[in-house]
């Protein structure tokens, strides 16, 4: 399974351009980690904020925006403890759904949580 790994902070359901799916697919094979930060309140990142931040990180890496007919929705809050996992779904315009795994890397010295986003390259 090819993956996209993006380090980020937070995510929820958000939609945005048709180029996103193509750019995301092309980026999967070549993408390395990158860092995006945001602040964290408490011991978890709520599913809504987690989705917002994941989309922002993926868009920054691909240079494309998500089509309005597509969405990324997180099903769980992400605990800030290193190794904690939250599952998300990326639904593309065709209706296909890709699993997205978000793993916390813990809170850094800047009091912000870092996480890795891994998008499956094959739909369910």
Short mmCIF file of C-alpha atoms in Angstrom, two decimals:
data_model
loop_
_atom_site.label_atom_id
_atom_site.label_comp_id
_atom_site.label_asym_id
_atom_site.label_seq_id
_atom_site.Cartn_x
_atom_site.Cartn_y
_atom_site.Cartn_z
CA UNK A 1 0.00 0.00 0.00
CA UNK A 2 1.42 3.40 -0.97
CA UNK A 3 0.81 6.07 1.59
CA UNK A 4 0.94 9.79 2.06
CA UNK A 5 2.46 10.79 5.32
CA UNK A 6 1.92 14.34 6.47
CA UNK A 7 2.74 15.63 9.91
CA UNK A 8 0.10 18.07 11.07
CA UNK A 9 -2.01 19.27 13.98
CA UNK A 10 -5.81 18.74 14.25
CA UNK A 11 -9.11 17.92 11.46
CA UNK A 12 -13.44 17.55 10.55
CA UNK A 13 -15.50 17.29 7.46
CA UNK A 14 -14.59 19.91 4.88
CA UNK A 15 -15.00 20.13 1.14
CA UNK A 16 -13.23 22.14 -1.70
CA UNK A 17 -11.53 21.49 -6.59
CA UNK A 18 -11.47 18.57 -8.95
CA UNK A 19 -7.69 18.72 -9.25
CA UNK A 20 -7.36 17.47 -5.65
CA UNK A 21 -8.01 13.80 -6.42
CA UNK A 22 -5.53 13.70 -9.30
CA UNK A 23 -2.92 15.67 -7.38
CA UNK A 24 -3.45 13.54 -4.29
CA UNK A 25 -3.03 10.35 -6.30
CA UNK A 26 0.16 11.59 -7.98
CA UNK A 27 1.55 12.80 -4.67
CA UNK A 28 1.00 9.48 -2.89
CA UNK A 29 4.06 7.82 -4.37
CA UNK A 30 6.39 10.77 -3.92
CA UNK A 31 5.30 12.43 -0.70
CA UNK A 32 7.46 12.61 2.39
CA UNK A 33 6.48 14.01 5.80
CA UNK A 34 5.93 17.69 6.41
CA UNK A 35 5.02 19.63 9.52
CA UNK A 36 1.96 21.80 10.03
CA UNK A 37 1.20 23.14 13.47
CA UNK A 38 -1.78 24.40 15.41
CA UNK A 39 -2.74 24.71 19.01
CA UNK A 40 -4.29 22.01 21.11
CA UNK A 41 -6.71 22.42 23.96
CA UNK A 42 -6.80 19.53 26.38
CA UNK A 43 -5.87 15.89 25.92
CA UNK A 44 -7.43 15.34 22.50
CA UNK A 45 -8.05 16.96 19.12
CA UNK A 46 -11.74 16.85 18.26
CA UNK A 47 -12.75 15.06 15.08
CA UNK A 48 -13.94 18.28 13.43
CA UNK A 49 -10.70 20.17 13.93
CA UNK A 50 -8.68 17.06 13.06
CA UNK A 51 -10.36 16.86 9.62
CA UNK A 52 -9.81 20.56 8.93
CA UNK A 53 -6.10 20.29 9.71
CA UNK A 54 -5.61 17.08 7.71
CA UNK A 55 -7.21 18.63 4.63
CA UNK A 56 -5.06 21.75 5.03
CA UNK A 57 -1.90 19.65 5.29
CA UNK A 58 -2.80 17.51 2.27
CA UNK A 59 -3.71 20.55 0.18
CA UNK A 60 -0.45 22.26 1.13
CA UNK A 61 1.52 19.19 0.04
CA UNK A 62 -0.33 18.59 -3.24
CA UNK A 63 -0.79 22.24 -4.21
CA UNK A 64 -4.43 21.48 -5.04
CA UNK A 65 -7.70 22.12 -3.26
CA UNK A 66 -10.40 19.57 -2.53
CA UNK A 67 -13.37 19.50 -4.91
CA UNK A 68 -16.69 20.60 -3.33
CA UNK A 69 -18.09 17.14 -4.10
CA UNK A 70 -15.32 15.49 -2.04
CA UNK A 71 -14.94 15.32 1.72
CA UNK A 72 -12.63 14.18 4.47
CA UNK A 73 -14.42 13.19 7.67
CA UNK A 74 -12.79 11.96 10.85
CA UNK A 75 -14.72 9.37 12.83
CA UNK A 76 -12.83 9.77 16.11
CA UNK A 77 -11.15 12.41 18.22
CA UNK A 78 -7.35 12.06 18.31
CA UNK A 79 -5.84 11.65 21.77
CA UNK A 80 -2.62 13.62 22.08
CA UNK A 81 -0.66 10.69 23.59
CA UNK A 82 2.03 9.49 21.17
CA UNK A 83 0.82 6.44 19.26
CA UNK A 84 -2.89 7.24 19.59
CA UNK A 85 -4.84 6.65 16.35
CA UNK A 86 -7.97 8.21 14.83
CA UNK A 87 -9.67 6.93 11.67
CA UNK A 88 -10.95 9.20 8.92
CA UNK A 89 -12.56 8.73 5.50
CA UNK A 90 -11.75 10.54 2.26
CA UNK A 91 -14.75 10.38 -0.10
CA UNK A 92 -14.03 11.35 -3.72
CA UNK A 93 -16.47 12.66 -6.34
CA UNK A 94 -16.98 9.17 -7.84
CA UNK A 95 -18.22 7.94 -4.46
CA UNK A 96 -15.13 5.85 -3.68
CA UNK A 97 -13.95 6.01 -0.07
CA UNK A 98 -10.30 5.85 1.00
CA UNK A 99 -9.29 5.05 4.57
CA UNK A 100 -7.20 7.71 6.31
CA UNK A 101 -5.26 6.89 9.48
CA UNK A 102 -4.09 9.73 11.72
CA UNK A 103 -1.49 8.86 14.36
CA UNK A 104 -0.44 11.22 17.15
CA UNK A 105 3.27 11.80 17.60
CA UNK A 106 2.61 13.50 20.95
CA UNK A 107 2.89 17.06 22.15
CA UNK A 108 6.14 18.86 21.39
CA UNK A 109 8.02 21.49 23.35
CA UNK A 110 5.85 24.12 21.62
CA UNK A 111 2.75 22.64 23.34
CA UNK A 112 1.33 21.56 19.98
CA UNK A 113 0.48 18.02 18.97
CA UNK A 114 2.03 16.58 15.83
CA UNK A 115 0.41 13.79 13.86
CA UNK A 116 1.00 11.70 10.76
CA UNK A 117 -1.72 11.33 8.13
CA UNK A 118 -1.66 8.12 6.07
CA UNK A 119 -4.07 7.87 3.11
CA UNK A 120 -4.61 4.46 1.52
CA UNK A 121 -3.91 4.45 -2.22
CA UNK A 122 -6.79 2.05 -2.90
CA UNK A 123 -10.46 2.60 -2.09
CA UNK A 124 -12.41 0.26 0.16
#
